[in-house]
mmCIF file of C-alpha atoms in Angstrom:
data_model
loop_
_atom_site.group_PDB
_atom_site.id
_atom_site.type_symbol
_atom_site.label_atom_id
_atom_site.label_comp_id
_atom_site.label_asym_id
_atom_site.label_seq_id
_atom_site.Cartn_x
_atom_site.Cartn_y
_atom_site.Cartn_z
ATOM 1 C CA MET A 344 -0.009 -0.003 -0.022
ATOM 2 C CA SER A 345 1.386 3.404 -0.894
ATOM 3 C CA PHE A 346 1.227 5.973 1.883
ATOM 4 C CA GLN A 347 1.289 9.698 1.161
ATOM 5 C CA PRO A 348 1.695 12.088 4.118
ATOM 6 C CA LEU A 349 -0.714 14.947 4.631
ATOM 7 C CA PRO A 350 0.714 18.241 3.318
ATOM 8 C CA ASP A 351 2.153 19.435 6.611
ATOM 9 C CA ASP A 352 5.765 19.771 7.714
ATOM 10 C CA GLU A 353 5.084 17.577 10.769
ATOM 11 C CA PRO A 354 2.417 15.144 9.558
ATOM 12 C CA GLY A 355 2.724 12.693 12.427
ATOM 13 C CA LEU A 356 1.357 15.239 14.885
ATOM 14 C CA SER A 357 -0.960 17.158 12.604
ATOM 15 C CA ARG A 358 -3.002 14.069 11.838
ATOM 16 C CA LEU A 359 -3.816 13.893 15.579
ATOM 17 C CA GLY A 360 -4.524 17.608 15.876
ATOM 18 C CA ILE A 361 -1.533 18.043 18.180
ATOM 19 C CA SER A 362 0.810 20.999 17.967
ATOM 20 C CA ARG A 363 4.454 20.206 18.635
ATOM 21 C CA PRO A 364 5.882 22.119 21.580
ATOM 22 C CA GLY A 365 9.506 23.049 21.911
ATOM 23 C CA PRO A 366 11.901 25.782 20.845
ATOM 24 C CA GLU A 367 11.938 26.811 17.215
ATOM 25 C CA ASN A 368 12.360 30.194 15.618
ATOM 26 C CA LEU A 369 12.162 32.272 12.536
ATOM 27 C CA ALA A 370 13.515 35.708 11.967
ATOM 28 C CA PRO A 371 11.886 36.773 8.704
ATOM 29 C CA SER A 372 13.898 38.963 6.386
ATOM 30 C CA ARG A 373 12.903 42.597 6.766
ATOM 31 C CA LEU A 374 12.679 43.288 3.030
ATOM 32 C CA ALA A 375 10.640 45.772 1.104
ATOM 33 C CA PRO A 376 7.025 44.702 0.517
ATOM 34 C CA SER A 377 6.886 41.962 -2.087
ATOM 35 C CA ARG A 378 5.524 42.219 -5.581
ATOM 36 C CA LEU A 379 3.126 39.543 -4.367
ATOM 37 C CA ALA A 380 0.623 41.955 -2.898
ATOM 38 C CA PRO A 381 -2.528 40.050 -1.906
ATOM 39 C CA SER A 382 -4.616 41.968 -4.413
ATOM 40 C CA ARG A 383 -2.520 40.501 -7.258
ATOM 41 C CA LEU A 384 -3.269 36.892 -6.313
ATOM 42 C CA ALA A 385 -6.106 35.963 -8.609
ATOM 43 C CA PRO A 386 -8.984 33.925 -7.232
ATOM 44 C CA SER A 387 -8.406 30.248 -7.893
ATOM 45 C CA ARG A 388 -10.519 27.509 -9.291
ATOM 46 C CA LEU A 389 -8.185 25.060 -7.598
ATOM 47 C CA ALA A 390 -9.727 23.752 -4.397
ATOM 48 C CA PRO A 391 -7.744 20.717 -3.268
ATOM 49 C CA SER A 392 -8.609 18.838 -0.110
ATOM 50 C CA ARG A 393 -5.922 18.107 2.489
ATOM 51 C CA LEU A 394 -6.968 14.469 2.269
ATOM 52 C CA ALA A 395 -7.020 14.364 -1.533
ATOM 53 C CA PRO A 396 -4.801 17.180 -2.863
ATOM 54 C CA ASP A 397 -4.520 17.873 -6.573
ATOM 55 C CA ARG A 398 -1.595 16.073 -8.150
ATOM 56 C CA ARG A 399 0.395 16.938 -11.257
ATOM 57 C CA ALA A 400 3.340 14.883 -12.568
ATOM 58 C CA LEU A 401 6.366 16.841 -13.754
ATOM 59 C CA SER A 402 9.212 15.514 -15.870
ATOM 60 C CA ALA A 403 12.138 17.231 -17.530
ATOM 61 C CA GLY A 404 15.277 15.495 -18.762
ATOM 62 C CA PRO A 405 16.641 13.239 -16.019
ATOM 63 C CA TRP A 406 14.367 14.759 -13.354
ATOM 64 C CA SER A 407 10.848 13.835 -12.304
ATOM 65 C CA ALA A 408 8.630 15.137 -9.482
ATOM 66 C CA GLU A 409 5.038 15.565 -8.549
ATOM 67 C CA LEU A 410 3.147 18.641 -7.416
ATOM 68 C CA VAL A 411 0.963 17.388 -4.563
ATOM 69 C CA GLY A 412 -1.180 20.275 -3.414
ATOM 70 C CA ASP A 413 1.240 23.033 -2.458
ATOM 71 C CA GLU A 414 4.394 20.884 -2.225
ATOM 72 C CA LEU A 415 6.911 19.587 -4.756
ATOM 73 C CA ALA A 416 7.076 15.895 -3.868
ATOM 74 C CA HIS A 417 8.857 12.675 -4.916
ATOM 75 C CA ILE A 418 11.872 14.394 -6.550
ATOM 76 C CA SER A 419 13.819 11.738 -8.469
ATOM 77 C CA TYR A 420 16.868 11.709 -10.727
ATOM 78 C CA LEU A 421 17.052 9.101 -13.440
ATOM 79 C CA GLY A 422 14.268 7.235 -11.706
ATOM 80 C CA ARG A 423 15.943 7.088 -8.299
ATOM 81 C CA PRO A 424 14.335 8.989 -5.348
ATOM 82 C CA VAL A 425 16.408 11.879 -4.055
ATOM 83 C CA LEU A 426 14.136 14.066 -1.916
ATOM 84 C CA ARG A 427 10.746 13.247 -0.477
ATOM 85 C CA ALA A 428 9.396 16.829 -0.696
ATOM 86 C CA VAL A 429 10.127 20.551 -0.648
ATOM 87 C CA LYS A 430 7.431 22.940 0.548
ATOM 88 C CA ALA A 431 6.849 26.301 2.247
ATOM 89 C CA VAL A 432 5.380 26.388 5.747
ATOM 90 C CA VAL A 433 4.006 29.086 8.056
ATOM 91 C CA ARG A 434 3.714 28.481 11.815
ATOM 92 C CA ASP A 435 2.142 30.851 14.300
ATOM 93 C CA GLN A 436 3.475 31.601 17.813
ATOM 94 C CA ASP A 437 1.779 28.452 19.177
ATOM 95 C CA TRP A 438 3.108 26.117 16.470
ATOM 96 C CA ARG A 439 -0.258 25.987 14.768
ATOM 97 C CA THR A 440 -0.203 25.670 10.983
ATOM 98 C CA PRO A 441 -2.339 28.009 8.846
ATOM 99 C CA GLN A 442 -3.525 25.766 6.045
ATOM 100 C CA PRO A 443 -2.189 26.355 2.519
ATOM 101 C CA ALA A 444 -4.528 26.610 -0.428
ATOM 102 C CA VAL A 445 -3.123 26.728 -3.977
ATOM 103 C CA ARG A 446 -4.718 29.659 -5.805
ATOM 104 C CA THR A 447 -3.010 29.633 -9.196
ATOM 105 C CA LEU A 448 -0.737 27.193 -11.025
ATOM 106 C CA GLU A 449 1.191 27.534 -14.286
ATOM 107 C CA VAL A 450 3.582 25.015 -15.820
ATOM 108 C CA THR A 451 5.660 25.784 -18.882
ATOM 109 C CA GLN A 452 8.061 23.478 -20.717
ATOM 110 C CA ASP A 453 10.379 24.171 -23.602
ATOM 111 C CA ASN A 454 13.422 22.472 -25.076
ATOM 112 C CA GLY A 455 14.005 20.179 -22.111
ATOM 113 C CA LEU A 456 13.514 22.904 -19.494
ATOM 114 C CA LEU A 457 10.485 23.124 -17.190
ATOM 115 C CA GLN A 458 9.163 25.775 -14.825
ATOM 116 C CA ALA A 459 6.237 25.452 -12.457
ATOM 117 C CA ARG A 460 4.856 28.567 -10.758
ATOM 118 C CA TRP A 461 2.164 28.510 -8.092
ATOM 119 C CA THR A 462 0.671 30.899 -5.556
ATOM 120 C CA VAL A 463 -0.517 29.829 -2.113
ATOM 121 C CA ARG A 464 -2.677 31.519 0.539
ATOM 122 C CA PHE A 465 -1.908 30.344 4.083
ATOM 123 C CA ALA A 466 -4.918 31.015 6.307
ATOM 124 C CA GLY A 467 -6.123 30.075 9.756
ATOM 125 C CA HIS A 468 -5.548 30.795 13.449
ATOM 126 C CA GLY A 469 -5.796 34.503 12.740
ATOM 127 C CA VAL A 470 -3.029 34.378 10.121
ATOM 128 C CA GLU A 471 -3.168 35.315 6.444
ATOM 129 C CA TYR A 472 0.018 34.917 4.418
ATOM 130 C CA ASP A 473 0.656 34.872 0.675
ATOM 131 C CA GLY A 474 3.346 32.785 -0.975
ATOM 132 C CA PHE A 475 4.732 32.572 -4.511
ATOM 133 C CA LEU A 476 6.792 29.504 -5.438
ATOM 134 C CA THR A 477 8.722 28.465 -8.533
ATOM 135 C CA ALA A 478 10.405 25.196 -9.432
ATOM 136 C CA ASP A 479 12.921 25.378 -12.297
ATOM 137 C CA PHE A 480 14.176 22.138 -13.842
ATOM 138 C CA THR A 481 17.377 22.064 -15.959
ATOM 139 C CA PRO A 482 19.409 18.992 -16.927
ATOM 140 C CA ALA A 483 21.830 19.573 -14.028
ATOM 141 C CA ALA A 484 19.611 20.948 -11.255
ATOM 142 C CA VAL A 485 16.222 21.652 -9.736
ATOM 143 C CA GLU A 486 15.821 24.937 -7.914
ATOM 144 C CA ILE A 487 12.809 25.778 -5.749
ATOM 145 C CA ALA A 488 12.326 29.432 -4.742
ATOM 146 C CA PHE A 489 9.841 30.869 -2.256
ATOM 147 C CA GLU A 490 8.738 34.478 -1.743
ATOM 148 C CA GLY A 491 6.242 35.087 1.028
ATOM 149 C CA THR A 492 4.475 38.239 2.190
ATOM 150 C CA ALA A 493 2.441 38.857 5.358
ATOM 151 C CA VAL A 494 -1.057 40.190 4.756
ATOM 152 C CA HIS A 495 -1.249 41.531 8.305
ATOM 153 C CA THR A 496 0.775 41.568 11.485
ATOM 154 C CA PHE A 497 1.137 38.367 13.515
ATOM 155 C CA ARG A 498 3.696 36.469 15.587
ATOM 156 C CA SER A 499 5.474 33.476 14.084
ATOM 157 C CA ASN A 500 7.800 30.670 15.047
ATOM 158 C CA ARG A 501 8.620 29.651 11.473
ATOM 159 C CA ILE A 502 8.182 30.823 7.921
ATOM 160 C CA GLY A 503 10.109 29.354 5.001
ATOM 161 C CA LEU A 504 11.060 26.308 2.982
ATOM 162 C CA VAL A 505 11.446 22.865 4.481
ATOM 163 C CA VAL A 506 13.024 19.833 2.801
ATOM 164 C CA LEU A 507 11.983 16.286 3.656
ATOM 165 C CA HIS A 508 14.692 13.677 3.096
ATOM 166 C CA PRO A 509 13.580 10.029 2.543
ATOM 167 C CA PRO A 510 13.959 7.517 5.400
ATOM 168 C CA GLY A 511 16.288 5.487 3.188
ATOM 169 C CA ASP A 512 18.963 8.149 3.811
ATOM 170 C CA ALA A 513 19.509 6.762 7.332
ATOM 171 C CA GLY A 514 23.191 5.802 7.580
ATOM 172 C CA ARG A 515 24.171 7.793 4.500
ATOM 173 C CA ASP A 516 27.430 9.789 4.734
ATOM 174 C CA VAL A 517 27.051 13.498 4.081
ATOM 175 C CA THR A 518 29.278 16.570 4.055
ATOM 176 C CA VAL A 519 27.720 19.596 5.781
ATOM 177 C CA GLU A 520 28.975 22.942 4.484
ATOM 178 C CA HIS A 521 28.625 25.916 6.836
ATOM 179 C CA PRO A 522 28.030 29.613 6.089
ATOM 180 C CA ASP A 523 31.628 30.456 7.134
ATOM 181 C CA GLY A 524 33.003 28.181 4.399
ATOM 182 C CA GLY A 525 33.969 25.322 6.697
ATOM 183 C CA SER A 526 32.623 21.803 6.399
ATOM 184 C CA THR A 527 31.878 18.824 8.643
ATOM 185 C CA ALA A 528 31.720 15.119 7.810
ATOM 186 C CA ALA A 529 28.472 13.680 9.179
ATOM 187 C CA GLN A 530 25.888 10.940 8.673
ATOM 188 C CA PHE A 531 22.099 10.674 8.628
ATOM 189 C CA PRO A 532 21.514 8.762 11.869
ATOM 190 C CA ASN A 533 20.478 5.099 11.780
ATOM 191 C CA ASP A 534 18.953 5.325 15.264
ATOM 192 C CA ILE A 535 16.376 7.982 16.065
ATOM 193 C CA SER A 536 18.277 11.128 17.089
ATOM 194 C CA PRO A 537 16.702 13.340 19.814
ATOM 195 C CA HIS A 538 18.917 16.198 18.694
ATOM 196 C CA GLN A 539 19.519 17.825 15.345
ATOM 197 C CA PRO A 540 22.060 15.700 13.437
ATOM 198 C CA PHE A 541 23.131 18.628 11.209
ATOM 199 C CA MET A 542 23.318 22.298 12.214
ATOM 200 C CA ASP A 543 24.446 25.577 10.721
ATOM 201 C CA ILE A 544 23.832 24.397 7.156
ATOM 202 C CA ALA A 545 24.655 26.247 3.949
ATOM 203 C CA ALA A 546 24.775 23.096 1.780
ATOM 204 C CA LEU A 547 24.771 19.306 1.956
ATOM 205 C CA GLU A 548 26.716 16.949 -0.335
ATOM 206 C CA TRP A 549 26.335 13.191 -0.620
ATOM 207 C CA ALA A 550 26.755 10.357 -3.082
ATOM 208 C CA ASP A 551 24.604 7.495 -4.372
ATOM 209 C CA ALA A 552 27.556 5.250 -5.266
ATOM 210 C CA ASP A 553 25.361 2.463 -6.649
ATOM 211 C CA ALA A 554 23.913 4.849 -9.205
ATOM 212 C CA GLY A 555 27.199 6.637 -9.851
ATOM 213 C CA THR A 556 25.646 9.963 -8.867
ATOM 214 C CA ALA A 557 26.702 12.800 -6.531
ATOM 215 C CA PHE A 558 24.319 15.420 -5.223
ATOM 216 C CA ARG A 559 24.584 18.870 -3.730
ATOM 217 C CA LEU A 560 21.711 20.622 -1.925
ATOM 218 C CA SER A 561 22.362 24.305 -1.228
ATOM 219 C CA PHE A 562 20.264 26.815 0.707
ATOM 220 C CA THR A 563 19.905 30.580 0.435
ATOM 221 C CA GLY A 564 17.915 33.144 2.405
ATOM 222 C CA ASP A 565 18.616 31.793 5.909
ATOM 223 C CA VAL A 566 20.661 29.334 7.939
ATOM 224 C CA PHE A 567 19.198 25.834 8.024
ATOM 225 C CA GLU A 568 19.439 22.760 10.235
ATOM 226 C CA THR A 569 18.120 19.193 10.143
ATOM 227 C CA GLU A 570 15.974 17.232 12.605
ATOM 228 C CA ASP A 571 14.955 13.600 12.808
ATOM 229 C CA GLN A 572 11.195 13.471 12.078
ATOM 230 C CA ARG A 573 11.055 9.900 13.350
ATOM 231 C CA ASN A 574 10.779 11.447 16.800
ATOM 232 C CA TRP A 575 7.226 12.459 15.770
ATOM 233 C CA THR A 576 6.142 9.230 13.999
ATOM 234 C CA ASP A 577 7.057 10.439 10.508
ATOM 235 C CA GLY A 578 9.711 8.430 8.637
ATOM 236 C CA SER A 579 11.850 11.269 7.282
ATOM 237 C CA PHE A 580 14.507 13.837 8.094
ATOM 238 C CA LYS A 581 13.557 17.517 7.807
ATOM 239 C CA THR A 582 15.869 20.418 6.954
ATOM 240 C CA TYR A 583 14.386 23.779 7.874
ATOM 241 C CA SER A 584 15.183 27.331 8.990
ATOM 242 C CA THR A 585 15.747 29.308 11.199
ATOM 243 C CA PRO A 586 18.045 27.708 13.840
ATOM 244 C CA LEU A 587 16.096 26.724 16.947
ATOM 245 C CA ALA A 588 18.618 28.373 19.240
ATOM 246 C CA ARG A 589 17.488 31.851 18.167
ATOM 247 C CA PRO A 590 14.768 33.691 20.132
ATOM 248 C CA PHE A 591 11.151 33.084 19.169
ATOM 249 C CA PRO A 592 8.402 33.931 18.377
ATOM 250 C CA VAL A 593 9.100 36.993 16.265
ATOM 251 C CA ASP A 594 6.843 39.808 15.114
ATOM 252 C CA VAL A 595 5.910 39.738 11.431
ATOM 253 C CA ALA A 596 4.555 43.058 10.156
ATOM 254 C CA ALA A 597 2.152 43.438 7.271
ATOM 255 C CA GLY A 598 4.196 43.543 4.052
ATOM 256 C CA ASP A 599 7.264 41.849 5.555
ATOM 257 C CA ALA A 600 8.759 39.464 3.013
ATOM 258 C CA VAL A 601 10.768 36.253 3.235
ATOM 259 C CA ARG A 602 12.791 35.022 0.246
ATOM 260 C CA GLN A 603 14.488 31.618 0.254
ATOM 261 C CA ALA A 604 15.660 29.037 -2.288
ATOM 262 C CA VAL A 605 17.005 25.542 -2.308
ATOM 263 C CA ARG A 606 18.987 24.124 -5.248
ATOM 264 C CA LEU A 607 19.519 20.417 -5.860
ATOM 265 C CA GLU A 608 22.405 19.660 -8.227
ATOM 266 C CA ALA A 609 23.261 16.271 -9.678
ATOM 267 C CA ALA A 610 26.585 15.115 -11.006
ATOM 268 C CA ILE A 611 26.130 12.075 -13.219
ATOM 269 C CA MET A 612 28.401 10.836 -15.974
ATOM 270 C CA ASP A 613 28.666 8.423 -18.860
ATOM 271 C CA ALA A 614 29.640 5.082 -17.295
ATOM 272 C CA GLY A 615 31.596 4.193 -20.419
ATOM 273 C CA THR A 616 34.215 6.841 -19.702
ATOM 274 C CA VAL A 617 35.058 5.819 -16.141
ATOM 275 C CA ASP A 618 38.660 6.507 -15.319
ATOM 276 C CA ALA A 619 39.360 5.381 -11.783
ATOM 277 C CA ALA A 620 41.367 7.877 -9.799
ATOM 278 C CA ILE A 621 41.083 8.159 -6.041
ATOM 279 C CA VAL A 622 41.677 11.533 -4.404
ATOM 280 C CA ASP A 623 44.235 11.343 -1.630
ATOM 281 C CA ALA A 624 43.934 13.320 1.598
ATOM 282 C CA GLY A 625 46.429 15.960 0.525
ATOM 283 C CA SER A 626 44.637 16.643 -2.736
ATOM 284 C CA LEU A 627 41.332 16.751 -0.891
ATOM 285 C CA GLU A 628 42.525 19.370 1.580
ATOM 286 C CA SER A 629 44.006 21.465 -1.197
ATOM 287 C CA GLN A 630 40.907 21.424 -3.387
ATOM 288 C CA GLU A 631 38.574 22.087 -0.450
ATOM 289 C CA SER A 632 40.614 25.124 0.460
ATOM 290 C CA THR A 633 40.496 26.368 -3.131
ATOM 291 C CA GLY A 634 36.729 25.836 -3.350
ATOM 292 C CA ALA A 635 36.043 27.637 -0.064
ATOM 293 C CA ALA A 636 38.204 30.583 -1.129
ATOM 294 C CA ALA A 637 36.390 30.820 -4.437
ATOM 295 C CA GLY A 638 33.048 31.054 -2.624
ATOM 296 C CA THR A 639 31.132 29.635 -5.535
ATOM 297 C CA SER A 640 28.925 26.616 -5.926
ATOM 298 C CA ALA A 641 31.139 25.286 -8.715
ATOM 299 C CA GLY A 642 34.218 25.634 -6.471
ATOM 300 C CA ARG A 643 32.617 23.829 -3.532
ATOM 301 C CA PHE A 644 31.287 21.117 -5.856
ATOM 302 C CA ALA A 645 34.795 20.595 -7.262
ATOM 303 C CA ALA A 646 35.614 17.197 -8.804
ATOM 304 C CA GLY A 647 38.493 14.830 -8.404
ATOM 305 C CA ALA A 648 40.243 13.256 -11.351
ATOM 306 C CA ASN A 649 37.295 10.946 -12.138
ATOM 307 C CA GLY A 650 34.734 13.716 -11.812
ATOM 308 C CA THR A 651 33.563 12.802 -8.319
ATOM 309 C CA PRO A 652 33.247 15.694 -5.816
ATOM 310 C CA THR A 653 36.453 15.595 -3.823
ATOM 311 C CA ARG A 654 34.994 15.137 -0.313
ATOM 312 C CA ILE A 655 32.707 12.421 -1.574
ATOM 313 C CA ALA A 656 35.488 10.637 -3.487
ATOM 314 C CA ALA A 657 37.679 10.591 -0.382
ATOM 315 C CA SER A 658 34.884 9.067 1.722
ATOM 316 C CA LEU A 659 34.024 6.461 -0.912
ATOM 317 C CA GLY A 660 37.598 5.204 -1.267
ATOM 318 C CA PRO A 661 37.829 2.583 -4.032
ATOM 319 C CA ALA A 662 34.089 2.834 -4.682
ATOM 320 C CA ALA A 663 34.731 6.272 -6.186
ATOM 321 C CA ALA A 664 35.912 4.473 -9.333
ATOM 322 C CA ARG A 665 32.284 3.491 -9.927
ATOM 323 C CA VAL A 666 31.266 7.149 -10.296
ATOM 324 C CA PRO A 667 31.612 8.110 -13.981
ATOM 325 C CA ARG A 668 33.224 11.231 -15.373
ATOM 326 C CA LEU A 669 31.600 14.680 -15.166
ATOM 327 C CA ALA A 670 32.534 18.114 -16.418
ATOM 328 C CA VAL A 671 31.648 19.825 -13.135
ATOM 329 C CA GLY A 672 29.821 23.152 -13.485
ATOM 330 C CA GLN A 673 28.394 22.243 -16.885
ATOM 331 C CA ASP A 674 25.022 20.797 -17.746
ATOM 332 C CA PRO A 675 25.499 17.229 -18.960
ATOM 333 C CA GLY A 676 24.420 16.719 -22.545
ATOM 334 C CA PRO A 677 21.726 14.258 -23.611
ATOM 335 C CA GLU A 678 24.387 11.671 -24.414
ATOM 336 C CA CYS A 679 24.975 11.293 -20.673
ATOM 337 C CA PHE A 680 21.537 9.874 -20.003
ATOM 338 C CA PRO A 681 20.430 6.338 -20.785
ATOM 339 C CA ARG A 682 17.878 5.908 -23.569
#
């Protein structure tokens, strides 16, 4: 039987009508009022139910996903699941969740590229909040952007994007990149973790060695951290902002805007051109230093001699030879993908 969670960032509790206590926080960006003024959000003919949300399959090049209500779900690369979902959430000062309703949806596709654009009204518990989301698919990446604007003043514990990682990631090695340019080797916990396994996140890098694929998930607009959703009966890991250690709740004034984005990059190569070359520790340290100094995504996602990101190649050891060649920083051509 296939189980689909309700469209909530903490479905295990929301099904029971229970609000999760505990410290969390959001400090929304104090930006100029957004172009997404409420009056510009056209009335919608879309009226999905929380129990049976509208679904729309999306596919572009090696990527596939599904719009399930207001969230981008089941993000896969070459048929292999990568992320369970990305969505925007709004939480009031008591951790209650104003319910999202999709008001407009537009999907355009051209020459292998795809863009989905949808507007959402979050309403309930005395809160009204408007969101505008885009999902852009290119051969090398999927980027989800969120721009939210408060309709009126309220107090909030969280506003922004959350990423749900699949339960199969338990035990997977990951490199956590921090806003200061440093990095930490870590692992999705096998056992349920009562504390956040990853903190102070600017990006995550990991490899699916069996598929010969490396991934990078980068975040902009805030500092993120990850919690183990299995503590609340949901089989996933959740990456969210803002760090829980910051004071909460915060005042959100009418017109205040939050802008965030997450970008999922894939490095996959033609298996016929594999040239095994393992990165030694000295080379790893040198290339990491260069990438951090460059301050660019391409620098931090630098490749070893066989095209594998250096930190990932070092952790894979001999298994890195199974990851095919990639020209890092370039979109792979159609010849890289199986027919």
